[in-house]
mmCIF file of C-alpha atoms in Angstrom:
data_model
loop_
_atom_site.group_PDB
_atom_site.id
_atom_site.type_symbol
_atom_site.label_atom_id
_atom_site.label_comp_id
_atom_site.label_asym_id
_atom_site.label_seq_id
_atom_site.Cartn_x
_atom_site.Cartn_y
_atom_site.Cartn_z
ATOM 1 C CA UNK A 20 0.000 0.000 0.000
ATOM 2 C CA UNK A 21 1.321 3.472 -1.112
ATOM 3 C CA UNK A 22 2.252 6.093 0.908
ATOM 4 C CA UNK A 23 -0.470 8.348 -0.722
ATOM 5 C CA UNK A 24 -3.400 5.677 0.650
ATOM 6 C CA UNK A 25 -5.956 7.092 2.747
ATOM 7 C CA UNK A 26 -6.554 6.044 6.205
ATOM 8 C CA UNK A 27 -9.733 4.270 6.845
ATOM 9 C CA UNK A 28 -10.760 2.578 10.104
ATOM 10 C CA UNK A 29 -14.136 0.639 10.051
ATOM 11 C CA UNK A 30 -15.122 -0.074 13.894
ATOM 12 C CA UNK A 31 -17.564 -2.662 13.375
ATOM 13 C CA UNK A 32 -19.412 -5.754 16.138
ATOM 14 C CA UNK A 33 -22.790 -6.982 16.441
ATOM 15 C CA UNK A 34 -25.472 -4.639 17.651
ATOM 16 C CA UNK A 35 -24.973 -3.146 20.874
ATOM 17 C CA UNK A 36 -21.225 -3.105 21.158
ATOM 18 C CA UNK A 37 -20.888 0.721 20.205
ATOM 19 C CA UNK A 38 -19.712 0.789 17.239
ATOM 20 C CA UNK A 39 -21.809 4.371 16.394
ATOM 21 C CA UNK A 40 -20.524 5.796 19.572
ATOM 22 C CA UNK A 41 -17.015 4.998 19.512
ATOM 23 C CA UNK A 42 -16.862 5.866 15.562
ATOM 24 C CA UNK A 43 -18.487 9.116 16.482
ATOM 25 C CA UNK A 44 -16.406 10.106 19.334
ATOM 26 C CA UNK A 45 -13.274 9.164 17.177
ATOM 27 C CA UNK A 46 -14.641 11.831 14.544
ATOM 28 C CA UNK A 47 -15.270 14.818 17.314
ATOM 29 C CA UNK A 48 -11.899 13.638 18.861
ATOM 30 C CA UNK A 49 -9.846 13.759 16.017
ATOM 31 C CA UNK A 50 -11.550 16.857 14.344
ATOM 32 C CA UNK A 51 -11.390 18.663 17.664
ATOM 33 C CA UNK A 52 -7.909 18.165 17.307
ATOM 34 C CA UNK A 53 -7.412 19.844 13.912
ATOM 35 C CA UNK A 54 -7.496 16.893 11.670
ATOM 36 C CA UNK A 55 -8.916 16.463 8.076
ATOM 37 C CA UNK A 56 -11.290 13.611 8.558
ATOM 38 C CA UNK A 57 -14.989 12.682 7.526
ATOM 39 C CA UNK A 58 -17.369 10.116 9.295
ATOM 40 C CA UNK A 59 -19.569 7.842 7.839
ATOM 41 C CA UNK A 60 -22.339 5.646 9.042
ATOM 42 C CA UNK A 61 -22.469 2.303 6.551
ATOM 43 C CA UNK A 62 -26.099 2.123 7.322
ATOM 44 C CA UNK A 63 -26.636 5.496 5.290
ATOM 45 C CA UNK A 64 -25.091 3.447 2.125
ATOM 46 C CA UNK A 65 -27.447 0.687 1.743
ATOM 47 C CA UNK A 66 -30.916 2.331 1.916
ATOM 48 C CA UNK A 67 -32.420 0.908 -1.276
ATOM 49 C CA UNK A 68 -35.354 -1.185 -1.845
ATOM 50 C CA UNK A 69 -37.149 -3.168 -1.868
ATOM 51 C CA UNK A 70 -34.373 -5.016 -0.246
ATOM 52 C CA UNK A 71 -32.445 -6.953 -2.666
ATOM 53 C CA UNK A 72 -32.356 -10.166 -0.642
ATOM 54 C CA UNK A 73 -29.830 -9.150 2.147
ATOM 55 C CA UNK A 74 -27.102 -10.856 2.981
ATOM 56 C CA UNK A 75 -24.329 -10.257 0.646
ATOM 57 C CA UNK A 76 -25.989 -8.381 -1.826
ATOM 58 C CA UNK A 77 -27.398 -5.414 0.849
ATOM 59 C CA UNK A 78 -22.892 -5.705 2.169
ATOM 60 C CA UNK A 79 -21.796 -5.682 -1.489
ATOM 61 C CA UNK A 80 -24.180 -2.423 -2.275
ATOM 62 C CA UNK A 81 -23.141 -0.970 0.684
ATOM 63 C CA UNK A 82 -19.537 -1.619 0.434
ATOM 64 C CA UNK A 83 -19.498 -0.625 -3.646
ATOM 65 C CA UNK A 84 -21.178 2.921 -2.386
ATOM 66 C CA UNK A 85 -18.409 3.116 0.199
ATOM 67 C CA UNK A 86 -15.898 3.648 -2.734
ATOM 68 C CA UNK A 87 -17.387 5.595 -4.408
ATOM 69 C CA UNK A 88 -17.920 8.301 -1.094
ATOM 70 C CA UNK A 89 -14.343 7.361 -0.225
ATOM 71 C CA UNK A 90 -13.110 8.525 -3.599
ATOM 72 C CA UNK A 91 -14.958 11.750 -3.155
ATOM 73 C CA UNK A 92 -13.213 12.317 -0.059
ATOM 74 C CA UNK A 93 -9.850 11.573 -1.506
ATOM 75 C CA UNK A 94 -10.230 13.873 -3.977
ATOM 76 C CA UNK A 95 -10.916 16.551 -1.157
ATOM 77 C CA UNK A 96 -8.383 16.201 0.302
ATOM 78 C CA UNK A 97 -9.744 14.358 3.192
ATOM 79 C CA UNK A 98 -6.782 12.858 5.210
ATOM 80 C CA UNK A 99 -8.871 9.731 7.471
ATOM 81 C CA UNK A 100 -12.047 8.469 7.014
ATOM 82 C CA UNK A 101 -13.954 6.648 9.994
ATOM 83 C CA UNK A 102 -16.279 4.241 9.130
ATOM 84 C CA UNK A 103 -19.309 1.953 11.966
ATOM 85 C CA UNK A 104 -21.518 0.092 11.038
ATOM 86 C CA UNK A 105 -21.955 -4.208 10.872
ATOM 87 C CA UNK A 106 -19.906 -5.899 7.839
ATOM 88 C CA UNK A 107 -20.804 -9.505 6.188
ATOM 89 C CA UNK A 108 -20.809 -11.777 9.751
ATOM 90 C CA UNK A 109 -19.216 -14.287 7.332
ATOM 91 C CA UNK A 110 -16.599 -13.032 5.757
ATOM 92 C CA UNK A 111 -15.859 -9.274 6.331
ATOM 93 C CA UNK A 112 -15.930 -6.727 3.683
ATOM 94 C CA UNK A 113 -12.940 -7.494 2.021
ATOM 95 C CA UNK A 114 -14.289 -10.038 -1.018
ATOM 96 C CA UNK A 115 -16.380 -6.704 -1.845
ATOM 97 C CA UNK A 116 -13.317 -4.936 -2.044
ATOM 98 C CA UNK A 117 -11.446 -7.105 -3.914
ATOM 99 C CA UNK A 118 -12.193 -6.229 -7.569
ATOM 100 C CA UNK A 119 -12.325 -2.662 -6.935
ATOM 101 C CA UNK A 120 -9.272 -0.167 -8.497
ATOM 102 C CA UNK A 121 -10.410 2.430 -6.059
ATOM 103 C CA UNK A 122 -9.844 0.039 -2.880
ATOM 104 C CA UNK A 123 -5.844 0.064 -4.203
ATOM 105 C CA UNK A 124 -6.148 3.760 -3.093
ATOM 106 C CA UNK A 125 -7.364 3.160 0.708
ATOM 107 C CA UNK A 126 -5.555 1.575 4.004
ATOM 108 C CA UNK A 127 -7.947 -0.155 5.669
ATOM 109 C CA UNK A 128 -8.206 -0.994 8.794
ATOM 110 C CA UNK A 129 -11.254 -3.215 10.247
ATOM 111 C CA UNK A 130 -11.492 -3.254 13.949
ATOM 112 C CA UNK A 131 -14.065 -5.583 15.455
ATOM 113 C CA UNK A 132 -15.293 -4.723 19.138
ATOM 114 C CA UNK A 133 -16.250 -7.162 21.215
ATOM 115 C CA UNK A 134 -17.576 -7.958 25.403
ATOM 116 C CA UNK A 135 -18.554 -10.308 27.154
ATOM 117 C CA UNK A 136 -21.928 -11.566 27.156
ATOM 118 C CA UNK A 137 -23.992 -9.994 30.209
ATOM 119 C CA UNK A 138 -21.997 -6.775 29.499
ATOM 120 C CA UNK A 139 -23.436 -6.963 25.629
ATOM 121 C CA UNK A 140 -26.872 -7.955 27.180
ATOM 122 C CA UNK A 141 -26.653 -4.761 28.975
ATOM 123 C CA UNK A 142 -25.393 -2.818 26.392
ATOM 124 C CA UNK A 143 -28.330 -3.977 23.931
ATOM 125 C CA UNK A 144 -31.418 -3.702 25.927
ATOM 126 C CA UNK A 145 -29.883 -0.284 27.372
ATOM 127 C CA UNK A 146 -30.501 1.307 23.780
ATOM 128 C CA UNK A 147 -34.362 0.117 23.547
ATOM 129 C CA UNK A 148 -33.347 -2.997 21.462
ATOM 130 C CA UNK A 149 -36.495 -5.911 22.384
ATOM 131 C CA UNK A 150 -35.373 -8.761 24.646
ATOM 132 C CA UNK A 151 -37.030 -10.909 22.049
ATOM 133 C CA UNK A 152 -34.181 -10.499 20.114
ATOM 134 C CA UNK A 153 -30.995 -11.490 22.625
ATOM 135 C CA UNK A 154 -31.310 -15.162 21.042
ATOM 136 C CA UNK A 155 -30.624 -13.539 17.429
ATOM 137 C CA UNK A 156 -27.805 -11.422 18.470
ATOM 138 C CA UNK A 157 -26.062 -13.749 20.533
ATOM 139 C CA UNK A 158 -26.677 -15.941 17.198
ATOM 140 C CA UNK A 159 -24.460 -13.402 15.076
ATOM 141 C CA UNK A 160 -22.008 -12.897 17.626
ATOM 142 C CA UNK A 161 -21.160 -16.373 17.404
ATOM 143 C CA UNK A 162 -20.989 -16.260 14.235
ATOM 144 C CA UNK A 163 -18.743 -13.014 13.913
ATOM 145 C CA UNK A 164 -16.347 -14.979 16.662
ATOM 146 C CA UNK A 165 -16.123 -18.129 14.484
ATOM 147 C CA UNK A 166 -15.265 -16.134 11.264
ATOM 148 C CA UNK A 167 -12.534 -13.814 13.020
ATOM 149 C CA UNK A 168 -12.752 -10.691 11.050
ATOM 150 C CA UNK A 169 -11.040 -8.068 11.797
ATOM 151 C CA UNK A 170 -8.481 -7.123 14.631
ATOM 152 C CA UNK A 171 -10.505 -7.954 17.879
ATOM 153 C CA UNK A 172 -10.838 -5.031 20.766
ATOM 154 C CA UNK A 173 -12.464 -6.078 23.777
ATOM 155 C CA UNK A 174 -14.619 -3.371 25.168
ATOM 156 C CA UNK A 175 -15.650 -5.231 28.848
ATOM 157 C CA UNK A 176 -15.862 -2.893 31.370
ATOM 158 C CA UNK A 177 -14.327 0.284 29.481
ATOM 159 C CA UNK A 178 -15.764 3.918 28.793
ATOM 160 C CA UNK A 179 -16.533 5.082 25.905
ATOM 161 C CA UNK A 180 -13.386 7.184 25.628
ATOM 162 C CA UNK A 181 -11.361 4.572 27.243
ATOM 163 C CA UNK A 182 -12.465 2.810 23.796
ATOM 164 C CA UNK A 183 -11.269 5.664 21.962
ATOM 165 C CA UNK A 184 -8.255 5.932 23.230
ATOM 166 C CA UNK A 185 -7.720 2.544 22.054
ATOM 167 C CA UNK A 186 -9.068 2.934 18.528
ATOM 168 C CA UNK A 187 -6.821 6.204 17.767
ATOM 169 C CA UNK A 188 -3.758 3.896 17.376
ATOM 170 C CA UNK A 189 -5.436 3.571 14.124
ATOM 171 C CA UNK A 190 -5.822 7.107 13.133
ATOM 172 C CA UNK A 191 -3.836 9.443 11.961
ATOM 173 C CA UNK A 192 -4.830 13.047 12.832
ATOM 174 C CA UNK A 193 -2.934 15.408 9.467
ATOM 175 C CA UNK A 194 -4.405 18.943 8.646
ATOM 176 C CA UNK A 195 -4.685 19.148 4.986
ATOM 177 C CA UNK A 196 -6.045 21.850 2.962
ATOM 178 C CA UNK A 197 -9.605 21.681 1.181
ATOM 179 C CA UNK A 198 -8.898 20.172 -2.854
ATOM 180 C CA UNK A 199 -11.041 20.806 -5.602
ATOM 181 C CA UNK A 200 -13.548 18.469 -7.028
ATOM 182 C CA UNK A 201 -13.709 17.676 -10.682
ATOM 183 C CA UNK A 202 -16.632 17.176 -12.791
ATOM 184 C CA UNK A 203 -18.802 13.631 -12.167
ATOM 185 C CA UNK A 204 -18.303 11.302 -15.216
ATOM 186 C CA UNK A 205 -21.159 11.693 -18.109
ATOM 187 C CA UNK A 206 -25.006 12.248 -17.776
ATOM 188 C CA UNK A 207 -27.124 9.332 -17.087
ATOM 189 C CA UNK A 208 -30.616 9.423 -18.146
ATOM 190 C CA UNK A 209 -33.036 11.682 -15.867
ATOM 191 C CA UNK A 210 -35.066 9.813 -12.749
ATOM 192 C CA UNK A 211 -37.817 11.273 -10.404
ATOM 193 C CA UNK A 212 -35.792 12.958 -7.331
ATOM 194 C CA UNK A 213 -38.022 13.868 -4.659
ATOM 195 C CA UNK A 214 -36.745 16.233 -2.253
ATOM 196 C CA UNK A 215 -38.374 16.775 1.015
ATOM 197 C CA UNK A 216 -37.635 19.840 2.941
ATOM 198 C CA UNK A 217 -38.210 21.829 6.321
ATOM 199 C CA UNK A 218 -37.122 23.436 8.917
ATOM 200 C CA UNK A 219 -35.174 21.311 11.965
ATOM 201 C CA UNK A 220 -37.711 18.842 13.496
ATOM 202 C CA UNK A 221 -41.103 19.699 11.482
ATOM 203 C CA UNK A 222 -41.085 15.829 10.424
ATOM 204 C CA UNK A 223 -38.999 15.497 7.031
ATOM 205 C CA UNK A 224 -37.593 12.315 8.236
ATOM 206 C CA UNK A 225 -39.926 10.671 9.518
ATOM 207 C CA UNK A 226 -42.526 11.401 6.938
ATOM 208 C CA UNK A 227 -40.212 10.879 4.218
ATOM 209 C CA UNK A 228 -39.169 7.290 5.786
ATOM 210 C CA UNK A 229 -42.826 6.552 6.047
ATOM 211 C CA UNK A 230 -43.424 7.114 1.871
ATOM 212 C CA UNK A 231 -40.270 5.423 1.463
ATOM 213 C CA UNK A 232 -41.585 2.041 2.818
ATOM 214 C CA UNK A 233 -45.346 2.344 0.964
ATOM 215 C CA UNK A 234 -42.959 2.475 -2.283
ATOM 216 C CA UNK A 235 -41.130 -0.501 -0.925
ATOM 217 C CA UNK A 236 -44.091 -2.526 -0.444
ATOM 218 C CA UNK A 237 -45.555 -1.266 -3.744
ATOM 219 C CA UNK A 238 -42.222 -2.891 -5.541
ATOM 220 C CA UNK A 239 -41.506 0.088 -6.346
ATOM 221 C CA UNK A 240 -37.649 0.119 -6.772
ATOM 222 C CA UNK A 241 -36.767 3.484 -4.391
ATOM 223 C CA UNK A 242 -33.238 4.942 -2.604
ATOM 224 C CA UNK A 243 -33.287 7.109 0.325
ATOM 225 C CA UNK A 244 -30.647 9.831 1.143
ATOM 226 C CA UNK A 245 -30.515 11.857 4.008
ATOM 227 C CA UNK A 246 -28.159 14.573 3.113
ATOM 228 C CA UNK A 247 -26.927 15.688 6.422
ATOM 229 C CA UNK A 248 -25.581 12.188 6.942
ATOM 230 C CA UNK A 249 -23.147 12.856 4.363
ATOM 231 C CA UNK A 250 -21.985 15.849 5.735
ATOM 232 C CA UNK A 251 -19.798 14.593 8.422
ATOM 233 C CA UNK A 252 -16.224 16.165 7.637
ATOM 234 C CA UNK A 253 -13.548 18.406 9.242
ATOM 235 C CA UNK A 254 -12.655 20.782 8.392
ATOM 236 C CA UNK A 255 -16.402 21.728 7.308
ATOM 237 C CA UNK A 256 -19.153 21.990 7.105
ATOM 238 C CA UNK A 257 -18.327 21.918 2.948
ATOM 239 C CA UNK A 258 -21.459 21.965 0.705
ATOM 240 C CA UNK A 259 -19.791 21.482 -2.238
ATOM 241 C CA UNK A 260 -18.606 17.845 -0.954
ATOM 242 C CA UNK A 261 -21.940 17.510 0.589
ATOM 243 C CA UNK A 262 -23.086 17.590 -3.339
ATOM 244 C CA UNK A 263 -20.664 15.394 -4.853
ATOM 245 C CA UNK A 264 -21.113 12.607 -1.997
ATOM 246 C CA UNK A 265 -24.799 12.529 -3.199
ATOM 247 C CA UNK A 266 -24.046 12.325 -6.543
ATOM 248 C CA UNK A 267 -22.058 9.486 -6.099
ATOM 249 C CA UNK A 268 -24.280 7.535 -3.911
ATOM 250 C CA UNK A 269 -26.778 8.420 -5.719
ATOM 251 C CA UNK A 270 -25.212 6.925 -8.968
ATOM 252 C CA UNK A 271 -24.432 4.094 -6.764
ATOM 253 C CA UNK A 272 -28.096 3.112 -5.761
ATOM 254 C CA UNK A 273 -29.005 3.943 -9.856
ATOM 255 C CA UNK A 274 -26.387 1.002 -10.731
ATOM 256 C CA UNK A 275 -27.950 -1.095 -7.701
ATOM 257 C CA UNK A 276 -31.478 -1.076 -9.886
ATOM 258 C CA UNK A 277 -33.270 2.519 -7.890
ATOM 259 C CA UNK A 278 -35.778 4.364 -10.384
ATOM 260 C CA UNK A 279 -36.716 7.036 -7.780
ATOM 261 C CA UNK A 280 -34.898 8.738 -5.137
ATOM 262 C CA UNK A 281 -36.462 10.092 -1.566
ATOM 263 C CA UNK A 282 -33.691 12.776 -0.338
ATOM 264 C CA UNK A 283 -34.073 14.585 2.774
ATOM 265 C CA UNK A 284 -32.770 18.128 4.006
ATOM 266 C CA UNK A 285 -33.426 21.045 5.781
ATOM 267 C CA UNK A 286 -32.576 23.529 2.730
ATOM 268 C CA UNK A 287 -31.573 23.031 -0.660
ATOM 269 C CA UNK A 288 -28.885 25.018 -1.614
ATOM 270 C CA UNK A 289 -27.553 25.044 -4.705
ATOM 271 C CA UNK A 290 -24.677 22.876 -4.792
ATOM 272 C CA UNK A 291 -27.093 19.897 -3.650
ATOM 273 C CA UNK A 292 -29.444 21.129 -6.700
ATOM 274 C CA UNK A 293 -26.903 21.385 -9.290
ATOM 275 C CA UNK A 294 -25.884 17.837 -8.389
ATOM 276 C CA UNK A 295 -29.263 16.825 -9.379
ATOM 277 C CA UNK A 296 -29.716 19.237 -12.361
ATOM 278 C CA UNK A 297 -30.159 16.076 -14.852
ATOM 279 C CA UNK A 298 -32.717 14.786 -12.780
ATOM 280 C CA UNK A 299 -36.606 15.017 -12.736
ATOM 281 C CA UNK A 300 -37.083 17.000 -8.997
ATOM 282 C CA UNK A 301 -40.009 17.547 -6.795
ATOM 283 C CA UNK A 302 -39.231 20.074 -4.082
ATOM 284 C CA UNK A 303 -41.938 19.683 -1.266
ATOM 285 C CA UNK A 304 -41.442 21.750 2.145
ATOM 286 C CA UNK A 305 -42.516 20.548 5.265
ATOM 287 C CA UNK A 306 -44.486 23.552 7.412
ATOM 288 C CA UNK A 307 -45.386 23.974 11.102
ATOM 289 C CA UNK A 308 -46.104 27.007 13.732
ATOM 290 C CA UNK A 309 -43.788 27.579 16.160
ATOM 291 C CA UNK A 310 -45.996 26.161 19.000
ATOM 292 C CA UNK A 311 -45.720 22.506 16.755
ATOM 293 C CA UNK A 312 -41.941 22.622 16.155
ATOM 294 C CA UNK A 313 -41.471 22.884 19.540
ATOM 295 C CA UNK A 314 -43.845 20.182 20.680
ATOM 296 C CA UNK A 315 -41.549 17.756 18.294
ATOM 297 C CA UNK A 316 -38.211 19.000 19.519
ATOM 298 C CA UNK A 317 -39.379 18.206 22.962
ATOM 299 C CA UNK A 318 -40.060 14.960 21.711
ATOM 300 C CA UNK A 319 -36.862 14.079 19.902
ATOM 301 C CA UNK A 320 -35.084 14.619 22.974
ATOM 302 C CA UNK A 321 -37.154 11.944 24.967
ATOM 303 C CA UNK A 322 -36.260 9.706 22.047
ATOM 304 C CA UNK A 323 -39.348 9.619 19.937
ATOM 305 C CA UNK A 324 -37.191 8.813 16.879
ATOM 306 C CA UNK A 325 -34.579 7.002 15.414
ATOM 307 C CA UNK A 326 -30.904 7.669 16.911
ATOM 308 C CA UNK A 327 -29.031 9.046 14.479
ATOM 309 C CA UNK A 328 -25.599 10.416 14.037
ATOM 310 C CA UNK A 329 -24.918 14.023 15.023
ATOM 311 C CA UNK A 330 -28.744 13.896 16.144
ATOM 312 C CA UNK A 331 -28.198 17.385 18.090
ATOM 313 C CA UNK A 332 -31.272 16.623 20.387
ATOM 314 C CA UNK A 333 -31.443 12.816 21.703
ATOM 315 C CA UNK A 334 -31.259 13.583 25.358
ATOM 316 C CA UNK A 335 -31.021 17.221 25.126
ATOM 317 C CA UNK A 336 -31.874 19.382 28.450
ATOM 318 C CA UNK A 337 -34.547 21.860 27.926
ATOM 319 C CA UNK A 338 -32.371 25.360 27.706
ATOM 320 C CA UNK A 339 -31.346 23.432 24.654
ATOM 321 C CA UNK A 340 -34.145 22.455 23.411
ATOM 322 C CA UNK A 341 -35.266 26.187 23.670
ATOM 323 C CA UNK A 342 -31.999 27.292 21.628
ATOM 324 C CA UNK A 343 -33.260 24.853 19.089
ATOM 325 C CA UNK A 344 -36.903 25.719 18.871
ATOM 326 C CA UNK A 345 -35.547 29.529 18.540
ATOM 327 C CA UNK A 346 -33.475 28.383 15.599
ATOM 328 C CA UNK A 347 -36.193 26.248 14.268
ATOM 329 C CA UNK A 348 -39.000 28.765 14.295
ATOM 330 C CA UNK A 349 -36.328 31.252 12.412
ATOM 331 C CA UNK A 350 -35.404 28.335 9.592
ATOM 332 C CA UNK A 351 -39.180 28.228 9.176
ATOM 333 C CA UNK A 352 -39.649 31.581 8.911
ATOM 334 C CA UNK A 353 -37.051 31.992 6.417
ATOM 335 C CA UNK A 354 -37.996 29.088 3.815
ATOM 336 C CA UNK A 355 -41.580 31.110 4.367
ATOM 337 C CA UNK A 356 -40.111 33.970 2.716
ATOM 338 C CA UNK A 357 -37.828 33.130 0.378
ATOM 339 C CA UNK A 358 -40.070 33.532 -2.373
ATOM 340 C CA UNK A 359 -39.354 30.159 -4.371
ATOM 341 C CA UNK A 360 -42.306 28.044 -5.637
ATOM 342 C CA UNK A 361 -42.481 24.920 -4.552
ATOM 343 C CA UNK A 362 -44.918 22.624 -3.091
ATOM 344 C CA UNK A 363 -45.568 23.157 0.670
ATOM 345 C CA UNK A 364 -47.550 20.507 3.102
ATOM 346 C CA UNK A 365 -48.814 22.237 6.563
ATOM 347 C CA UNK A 366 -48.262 20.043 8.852
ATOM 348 C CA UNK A 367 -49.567 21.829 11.818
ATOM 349 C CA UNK A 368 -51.163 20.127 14.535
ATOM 350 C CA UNK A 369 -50.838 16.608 12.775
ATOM 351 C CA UNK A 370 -49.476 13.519 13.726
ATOM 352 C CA UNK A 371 -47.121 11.578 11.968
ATOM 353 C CA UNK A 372 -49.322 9.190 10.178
ATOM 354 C CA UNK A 373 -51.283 12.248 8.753
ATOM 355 C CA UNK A 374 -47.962 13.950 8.142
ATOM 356 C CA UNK A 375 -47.213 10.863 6.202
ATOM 357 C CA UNK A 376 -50.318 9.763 4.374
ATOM 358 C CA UNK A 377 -50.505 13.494 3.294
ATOM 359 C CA UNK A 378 -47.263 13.827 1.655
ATOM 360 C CA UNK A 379 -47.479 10.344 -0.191
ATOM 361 C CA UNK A 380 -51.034 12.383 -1.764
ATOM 362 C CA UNK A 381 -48.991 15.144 -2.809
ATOM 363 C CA UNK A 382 -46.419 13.285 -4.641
ATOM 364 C CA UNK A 383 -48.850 10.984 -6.366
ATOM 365 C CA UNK A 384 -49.271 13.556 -9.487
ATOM 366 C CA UNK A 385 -45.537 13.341 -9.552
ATOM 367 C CA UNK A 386 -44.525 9.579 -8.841
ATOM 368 C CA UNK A 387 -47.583 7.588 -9.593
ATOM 369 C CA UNK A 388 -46.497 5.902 -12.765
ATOM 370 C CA UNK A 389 -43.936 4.483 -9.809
ATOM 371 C CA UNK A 390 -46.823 3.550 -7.531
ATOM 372 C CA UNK A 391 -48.513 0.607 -8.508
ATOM 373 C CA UNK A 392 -51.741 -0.045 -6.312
ATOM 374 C CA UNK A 393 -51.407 -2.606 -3.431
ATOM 375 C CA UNK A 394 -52.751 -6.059 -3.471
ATOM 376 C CA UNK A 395 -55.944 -5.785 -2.403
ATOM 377 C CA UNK A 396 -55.046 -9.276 -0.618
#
């Protein structure tokens, strides 16, 4: 491996062992320290449907659209990438790697953490995870030990930064300066992009992932980006490689069989819609009063919703949740009067499900040739 390769340490381990966290805090750590480095949830990667099967081909889709976001990075400049999230229990991600030019240009480092049972027990029904399930995970942890990947770390009994401390042996924290970006390679024919707005916490997400599985369960072949997890670099934040990340995902899913994209964010700006110039886009923006947005941020922080990275709220005390509903209303506000014309759903007062069903109404006129009716079975 060349000098040149870029750094990239995958924490992965079955569910519960903190591979988020400790990826996370190795991010904040090493960016708080001054070094170029992005962070990036595998998870985010793979959300396509309907689901392919699993097994290897959700890991091989994945690991493909890893690539292509790690080449992005390169070109940026970036000088370490961190990387969480579960690999093939089988046989690791390398075998997805192995045919790939652009994997000749990375140093890759898989790190698997591991603890001991009741500690994992803990661990997993700690995050809201059903008991139900301890048979299945112990299941895959047996079947991570038996394969080996990866360089073991035991985690029993250690902090979170205790973990880190351990993981930064396999980091290297480099200032670099910000690289241009060249041009994407040729113009593939245009699909339906649907790109749902809002200000923070009016729903986007949660609506969005609601349409998202209807289109599943209609067959109908559908991605799912949410922008702001591919924003996760130092120094930044950098719209520009915000753009060209979704590009190339997005050409990813299109080469995994997608005919429709659902991308989420809180405002378009024009680097995200020039990356998507080519493509057939319905803007909608989510609305709310003040008095609603607030009612949701207070219930993001008592975990209403899914955990994800950078989630600014999950456990937030309430001066901060007031900071947040400040900055919320104001976002609001502002897409209010910017003056474009685009489709807006009020989502005052509603609950999810209406949120949800409403949306999937307004986007019929645009998407329904992708919307076959469900069995009436």
């Amino acid at each position: 491996m060349g000098s040149s390769a870029t750094p990239v340490l995958w924490v992965t381990g079955p569910p519960g062992a903190g591979k988020s966290t400790s990826g996370w805090r190795l991010f904040t750590r090493i960016s708080g320290q001054g070094g170029s480095v992005a962070y990036v949830d595998i998870d985010q990667l793979g959300l396509i449907g309907p689901p392919p099967g699993g097994g290897a081909a959700s890991h091989r889709i994945k690991a493909a659209n890893l690539l292509r976001v790690i080449a992005v990075l390169r070109q940026r400049g970036v000088q370490q990438v961190i990387v969480s999230g579960v690999v093939d229990p089988e046989v690791g991600v390398e075998p997805f790697f192995a045919d790939s030019v652009e994997a000749a240009h990375i140093d890759l480092a898989l790190v698997r953490l591991h603890c001991d049972r009741e500690e994992l027990r803990s661990r997993f029904l700690g995050r809201g995870s059903p008991a139900g399930m301890l048979a299945e995970l112990f299941e895959v942890v047996d079947r991570i030990d038996r394969a080996a990947i990866g360089i073991p770390l035991d985690t029993t009994g250690q902090r979170p930064d205790e973990t880190v401390d351990a993981l930064m042996g396999h980091c290297v924290v480099r200032p670099a300066p910000v690289q241009p970006l060249a041009s994407a390679d040729g113009a593939l024919p245009p699909m339906p992009v649907v790109v749902v707005t809002g200000a923070t916490a009016v729903g986007k997400s949660t609506a969005a992932w609601s349409v998202l599985r209807d289109f599943w369960q209609r067959g109908a072949p559908t991605a799912y980006i949410d922008l702001d997890q591919l924003g996760f670099v130092h120094p930044g934040p950098d719209p520009v490689l915000q753009a060209a990340n979704l590009a190339a995902l997005w050409r990813g899913y299109r080469r995994a069989g997608a005919q429709s994209l659902l991308l989420v964010t809180r405002e378009p700006g024009a680097d995200l819609m020039g990356a998507l110039a080519a493509e057939l886009v319905t803007v909608v923006r989510l609305d709310a009063d003040d008095a609603t947005l607030e009612g949701r941020i207070r219930r993001r922080a008592d975990g209403e919703s899914a955990l994800l990275a950078g989630d600014e709220l999950r456990g937030a005390p309430p001066e901060v949740q007031r900071r947040v509903a400040i900055r919320a209303a104001a976002e609001a506000e502002r897409l209010r009067s910017s003056g474009e014309h685009r489709m807006v759903l009020d989502t005052t007062g509603q609950s999810p499900q209406e949120t949800s069903a409403a949306l999937l109404d307004m986007l019929r006129p645009a998407l329904g040739s992708l919307l076959p009716e469900r069995d009436p079975r």
